[in-house]
Amino acid sequence: MSACVPTRHNRTSRSPRPPRASGVKRPHSPPPPRGGRFRIAGADVSASITVFLLAVPMSLGLAVAMDAPLQAGLISAAIGGIVAGLLGGTPLQVSGPSAGLTVVTAELIQVYGWRTTCAITIGAGLLQILLGSLRAARSALAVSPAIVHGTLAGIGVAIALAQLHIVLGGSPQSSAVANALALPDQLGRLRPAAPLIGALTIAVLVLWPRIPGRIGSGARRVPAALVAVVTATTVASLAAPGIARVDLPSWRSHVLPEVPHGPVLALATAVFTVMLVASLESLLAAMAVDKLSAAPAPTARASASPPPPPGSPGSPTTATSSTPPASTPPAPTPSASPSPPSPPAPPVRRADLDRELRAQGIANTLSGLVGGLAVSGGAVRSSANVRAGAQGRASTVLHGVWVLLATGLLVTVLEWIPLAALAALVMMVGIQMVSLAHIRNVHKHREFLVYGATITGVVLFGVLKGVTIGIAVAVAVALHRLARTRITVTDQGGEHLVVVRGQLTFLAVPRLSRTLGQLPQDGNAVVELDGFFMDHAAYEAIKDWSTAQAAHGGRVVFTGRSGGRIAEPASAAHSCCRPWTPWRNHHCHDEPGRAPEAGHGPRTPFTGARPGTDPIGTPHDMPHGTPTPTPAPASTPGSPPSPDVAPGRAPAPSLHRSPGRTTGPPAEAARPTGGNRLISGLSSFQRNTAPLVREELARLAAEGQRPSQLFITCADSRLVTSMITASGPGDLFTVRNIGNLVPLPNAESGDDSVGAAIEYAVDVLKVESITICGHSGCGAMQALLGAKPDPQTPPTSLWRWLRHGLPSLERMASRHHAWARISGRLPTDALEQLCLTNVVQQLDHLRAHESVARRLAEGTLRLHGMYFHVGEAQAYLLTEGASSGLELDEVFDRVDPGDPADSGELERVGI
């Protein structure tokens, strides 16, 4: 075996699948029984009160928006909390009147009346019970996210338009279009009382979560909705006593459902619509709660024992997390006796979606029977429940009990609430249903047409017709993408470049065969395949043409979009060394008798297909634009294939090796180490790289450095800053230390070196941005998690430095801060959670430096948080609002590979 064969890592040590009786549940499986008693923790009681204070004004507001009896909103909130909370498969999800059904229910009340609407709710609940018993909950999530988010956004637009009329002192019309057309007339009859109360409510809703400092941290414990309604009620009672207020009718006038009257098909359509919207809203909310509650508890996250590793059956990220690095470097251990290991955290129980759907059906059936609104799981109430520290379903049930008591004891208090305040509250809920994050996401996945068609259909024609339109457009777009294939041929001086963009199906075979047949049979050709699917008909057409070209003396190379070969000859695995990537398998340079090879162009030389081999791999296995960073020369007939390289795959480079482990043949063990390796690397630079960069470095030497960024990152050897930021000389002013820590200014046992670098970069070099970059498998963070200093042992230099990371550990364990998350998945364990939290905490430390605070106030400096996953070679950026300290949610978004010509995103983050 050649010494150039990449190092392979042992990935076979995986946890075996547990038996069914082990009690460890896979994602979205029913939680194991916890005993017969209903346990109530203190945290559940406090969380239930928080959710109750949020649920009462929202329930009343949604009832007003639907033109339903106001007590119906309170009834559905109580039943949703108690019944769905006791029986549901998502213990922390809070159910109540559905915001997504606002438009549907309002239309049903206008057409059929309130009593028939209750009967329709009963029918929808029975249908949910049936579907849950048939285990159809998972199938509901097969609907395209663009359709689901477009439906909710369309409903949100309709809600906002209807409630705007009430905020302006009028009454809503029968449809979203009628509400939009009636706005000019409503503005002409404007009276100031209701709009001012509505504006006050909206202002409090927007500003309350943004109160800075310790005051804001304490104030955010009280729901903004409650503060807004209380404020508006107080001001209205003093300044506008004649404003329209809540009017709760006597319970004696409360009506129950009746046998529905009307066309059977129309009633069945109504039942199906209510069931569909309520089920989708509940299941999406359950998935969102799952992601929030799957993160370790604050105390567990600070424990020395992390949760189960990703990929194990008990891991909270089995279904969503990516593969971690193959080997984690040992953490630096201070000279202190480690604390005894804590018992492993119990496996996180995921939602049982079928059980949740059955529970929602039972709650809807009971709510309709007693004259309540339709029930669904709510993301707003549920997230408030999780963030308030709820530990089990007791919080959800108690919230329903408090709502039930309020309907009998707080009638007088509730009747003081102005209708304009409730309308403003519901209008903001509708506006928030049109999520900019969802719009960006569907646009990124090229599904904005489906999203826009669904919104338009829901607003113009109703929910069910809007969903149907969205599905039809989604199917049309999918067929168009499948059938659309662009084939172009360019003559490049004796060779032909054939570019195939799109999916290669049987529909494209006639045009593809005609185009390939027009090429000279004895000529050279490069076929660039830019797609991710090739069916059998297209595969056979290309293979037959390639074989015919080789038989006539022609040479064909198949590449991806970036020019890398899709099927590299086996001998290419042995040509792994290139002067522009000396770190990749650099032990190749040290093999006796081997010298670095000369550089090559962007594409490989033309090679014909050898008899008996496939030139393009196998069908259905064509990666999208598969690049090969080190193109290889033509294969030599008869060269033995490498046992470590699969056919049709380029060898995966090994970026690091475990210390003390021999991974190659005996010849590799004799390679130079230490100083000899340094001299070898310097010689390689002088021979290959220096001639290319000498002119640029001479210019920088004459002009001086003017970097635009200060980059603070860890000293970990696997973090190559110039590589992951695609930067060169003069671009980055870099500070590296253990743990990418930024000591607070004037802190005890502080370190002036980092502060001096920050001051020099900000005040002298006038950098435009500062980035703090953490990474996966950080040894410093592992040391903070796994060891504590011994009071009887003098602290070492390492531990004195690591003290600057203790605030990050405290932040992760605190309930007053949002949990740092990675977009699309949860942190794999407590170590990754601390690595993410540390980036956010060090940004806070950075803002405490006087020079940084001054430039931030002037608006001439931007801060960025970054996380680099070493094993994935993937960068994540902290959202812009969180980086600037203006957002509560700390989410690291994945940086996707984009078109080099489209550098707007990179310019936005300053990297």
Coordinates of N, CA and C in Angstrom, one line a residue, residues 414-503:
L414 N -62.0 40.5 33.7 CA -61.9 40.3 32.3 C -62.7 41.3 31.5
E415 N -63.9 41.7 32.0 CA -64.7 42.6 31.3 C -64.2 44.1 31.2
W416 N -63.1 44.4 31.9 CA -62.5 45.7 31.7 C -61.5 45.8 30.5
I417 N -61.2 44.6 29.9 CA -60.2 44.6 28.8 C -60.9 45.3 27.6
P418 N -60.2 46.2 26.9 CA -60.7 46.8 25.7 C -60.6 45.8 24.5
L419 N -61.6 45.8 23.7 CA -61.5 44.9 22.5 C -60.4 45.3 21.6
A420 N -60.0 46.6 21.5 CA -58.9 47.0 20.7 C -57.6 46.4 21.1
A421 N -57.4 46.3 22.4 CA -56.2 45.7 22.9 C -56.1 44.2 22.5
L422 N -57.2 43.5 22.7 CA -57.2 42.1 22.2 C -57.0 41.9 20.7
A423 N -57.6 42.8 20.0 CA -57.5 42.8 18.5 C -56.0 43.1 18.1
A424 N -55.4 44.0 18.8 CA -54.0 44.3 18.5 C -53.1 43.1 18.8
L425 N -53.4 42.4 19.9 CA -52.6 41.3 20.3 C -52.8 40.2 19.3
V426 N -54.0 39.9 18.8 CA -54.2 38.9 17.8 C -53.6 39.3 16.5
M427 N -53.6 40.6 16.2 CA -53.1 41.1 14.9 C -51.5 40.8 14.9
M428 N -50.9 41.0 16.0 CA -49.5 40.8 16.1 C -49.2 39.3 15.9
V429 N -50.1 38.4 16.5 CA -49.9 37.0 16.3 C -50.0 36.7 14.8
G430 N -50.9 37.3 14.1 CA -51.1 37.1 12.6 C -49.8 37.5 11.9
I431 N -49.3 38.7 12.2 CA -48.1 39.2 11.6 C -46.9 38.3 11.8
Q432 N -46.8 37.8 13.0 CA -45.7 36.9 13.3 C -45.8 35.5 12.5
M433 N -47.0 35.2 12.1 CA -47.1 33.9 11.3 C -46.5 34.1 9.9
V434 N -46.3 35.3 9.5 CA -45.6 35.5 8.2 C -44.1 35.7 8.6
S435 N -43.4 34.6 8.7 CA -42.0 34.6 9.2 C -41.0 34.9 8.1
L436 N -40.1 35.9 8.3 CA -39.1 36.2 7.3 C -38.1 35.0 7.3
A437 N -37.9 34.3 8.4 CA -36.9 33.2 8.3 C -37.5 32.1 7.4
H438 N -38.8 31.9 7.5 CA -39.4 30.9 6.6 C -39.3 31.3 5.1
I439 N -39.5 32.6 4.9 CA -39.4 33.1 3.5 C -38.0 32.9 3.0
R440 N -37.0 33.3 3.8 CA -35.6 33.1 3.4 C -35.3 31.6 3.1
N441 N -35.8 30.8 3.9 CA -35.5 29.3 3.8 C -36.1 28.8 2.5
V442 N -37.4 29.1 2.3 CA -38.0 28.5 1.0 C -37.4 29.2 -0.2
H443 N -36.9 30.4 -0.1 CA -36.2 31.0 -1.2 C -34.9 30.3 -1.5
K444 N -34.2 30.0 -0.4 CA -32.9 29.3 -0.6 C -33.1 28.0 -1.2
H445 N -34.2 27.3 -0.9 CA -34.5 26.0 -1.5 C -35.3 26.1 -2.8
R446 N -35.4 27.3 -3.4 CA -36.1 27.5 -4.6 C -37.5 27.0 -4.6
E447 N -38.2 27.3 -3.5 CA -39.6 26.9 -3.4 C -40.5 28.1 -3.1
F448 N -40.0 29.3 -3.4 CA -40.8 30.5 -3.1 C -42.0 30.6 -4.0
L449 N -42.0 30.0 -5.2 CA -43.2 30.0 -6.0 C -44.3 29.2 -5.4
V450 N -44.0 28.1 -4.8 CA -45.0 27.3 -4.0 C -45.5 28.1 -2.8
Y451 N -44.6 28.7 -2.1 CA -44.9 29.5 -0.9 C -45.9 30.6 -1.3
G452 N -45.5 31.4 -2.3 CA -46.3 32.5 -2.7 C -47.7 32.1 -3.3
A453 N -47.7 31.0 -4.0 CA -49.0 30.5 -4.5 C -49.9 30.1 -3.4
T454 N -49.4 29.4 -2.4 CA -50.2 29.0 -1.3 C -50.7 30.2 -0.5
I455 N -49.9 31.2 -0.2 CA -50.4 32.4 0.5 C -51.5 33.1 -0.3
T456 N -51.3 33.2 -1.6 CA -52.3 33.9 -2.5 C -53.6 33.1 -2.5
G457 N -53.5 31.8 -2.6 CA -54.7 31.0 -2.6 C -55.4 31.0 -1.3
V458 N -54.7 31.0 -0.1 CA -55.4 31.1 1.2 C -56.1 32.4 1.3
V459 N -55.4 33.5 1.0 CA -56.0 34.8 1.1 C -57.2 35.1 0.2
L460 N -57.1 34.6 -1.0 CA -58.1 34.9 -2.0 C -59.3 33.9 -1.9
F461 N -59.0 32.6 -1.7 CA -60.0 31.6 -1.8 C -60.3 30.7 -0.6
G462 N -59.5 30.9 0.5 CA -59.8 30.1 1.7 C -58.7 29.1 1.9
V463 N -58.7 28.5 3.1 CA -57.6 27.6 3.5 C -57.5 26.3 2.6
L464 N -58.6 25.6 2.5 CA -58.6 24.4 1.8 C -58.2 24.5 0.3
K465 N -58.8 25.5 -0.4 CA -58.4 25.8 -1.8 C -57.0 26.3 -1.9
G466 N -56.6 27.1 -0.9 CA -55.2 27.6 -0.9 C -54.2 26.4 -0.8
V467 N -54.5 25.4 0.1 CA -53.6 24.3 0.2 C -53.6 23.5 -1.1
T468 N -54.8 23.3 -1.7 CA -54.9 22.6 -3.0 C -54.0 23.3 -4.1
I469 N -54.1 24.6 -4.1 CA -53.3 25.3 -5.1 C -51.8 25.1 -4.8
G470 N -51.4 25.2 -3.6 CA -50.0 25.0 -3.2 C -49.5 23.7 -3.6
I471 N -50.3 22.6 -3.4 CA -49.9 21.2 -3.7 C -49.8 21.1 -5.3
A472 N -50.7 21.7 -6.0 CA -50.7 21.7 -7.4 C -49.4 22.4 -8.0
V473 N -49.1 23.5 -7.4 CA -47.9 24.3 -7.9 C -46.7 23.5 -7.5
A474 N -46.6 22.9 -6.3 CA -45.5 22.1 -5.9 C -45.2 20.9 -6.9
V475 N -46.3 20.2 -7.2 CA -46.2 19.1 -8.2 C -45.7 19.6 -9.5
A476 N -46.2 20.7 -10.0 CA -45.8 21.3 -11.3 C -44.4 21.7 -11.3
V477 N -43.9 22.3 -10.2 CA -42.5 22.7 -10.1 C -41.6 21.5 -10.1
A478 N -42.0 20.5 -9.4 CA -41.2 19.3 -9.3 C -41.1 18.6 -10.7
L479 N -42.2 18.5 -11.4 CA -42.1 18.0 -12.8 C -41.3 18.8 -13.7
H480 N -41.4 20.1 -13.6 CA -40.6 21.0 -14.4 C -39.1 20.8 -14.2
R481 N -38.8 20.7 -12.9 CA -37.3 20.5 -12.6 C -36.8 19.2 -13.1
L482 N -37.7 18.2 -13.0 CA -37.3 16.9 -13.4 C -37.1 16.8 -14.9
A483 N -38.0 17.5 -15.6 CA -37.9 17.4 -17.1 C -37.0 18.5 -17.7
R484 N -36.6 19.5 -17.0 CA -35.8 20.6 -17.6 C -34.3 20.2 -17.5
T485 N -33.7 20.0 -18.6 CA -32.3 19.7 -18.7 C -31.7 20.5 -19.8
R486 N -30.7 21.3 -19.5 CA -30.0 22.2 -20.5 C -28.7 21.5 -20.9
I487 N -28.5 21.4 -22.2 CA -27.3 20.8 -22.7 C -26.6 21.8 -23.7
T488 N -25.4 22.1 -23.4 CA -24.7 23.0 -24.3 C -23.3 22.4 -24.6
V489 N -22.9 22.8 -25.8 CA -21.6 22.3 -26.4 C -20.7 23.5 -26.8
T490 N -19.5 23.5 -26.3 CA -18.5 24.5 -26.6 C -17.2 23.9 -27.2
D491 N -16.8 24.5 -28.3 CA -15.6 24.0 -28.9 C -14.4 24.8 -28.3
Q492 N -13.5 24.2 -27.6 CA -12.4 24.8 -27.0 C -11.1 24.4 -27.6
G493 N -10.9 24.7 -28.9 CA -9.7 24.5 -29.6 C -9.3 23.0 -29.7
G494 N -10.1 22.3 -30.4 CA -9.8 20.9 -30.6 C -10.4 19.9 -29.6
E495 N -11.0 20.5 -28.5 CA -11.7 19.7 -27.5 C -13.1 20.3 -27.3
H496 N -14.0 19.5 -27.0 CA -15.4 19.9 -26.8 C -15.8 19.8 -25.4
L497 N -16.4 20.9 -24.9 CA -16.9 20.9 -23.5 C -18.5 20.7 -23.6
V498 N -19.0 19.6 -23.0 CA -20.4 19.4 -23.0 C -20.9 19.6 -21.6
V499 N -21.7 20.6 -21.4 CA -22.3 20.9 -20.1 C -23.7 20.5 -20.0
V500 N -24.0 19.6 -19.0 CA -25.4 19.1 -18.8 C -25.9 19.6 -17.5
R501 N -26.8 20.5 -17.5 CA -27.3 21.1 -16.2 C -28.8 20.6 -16.0
G502 N -29.0 20.1 -14.9 CA -30.3 19.5 -14.6 C -30.3 18.0 -14.4
Q503 N -31.4 17.4 -14.2 CA -31.5 16.0 -13.9 C -31.6 15.2 -15.2

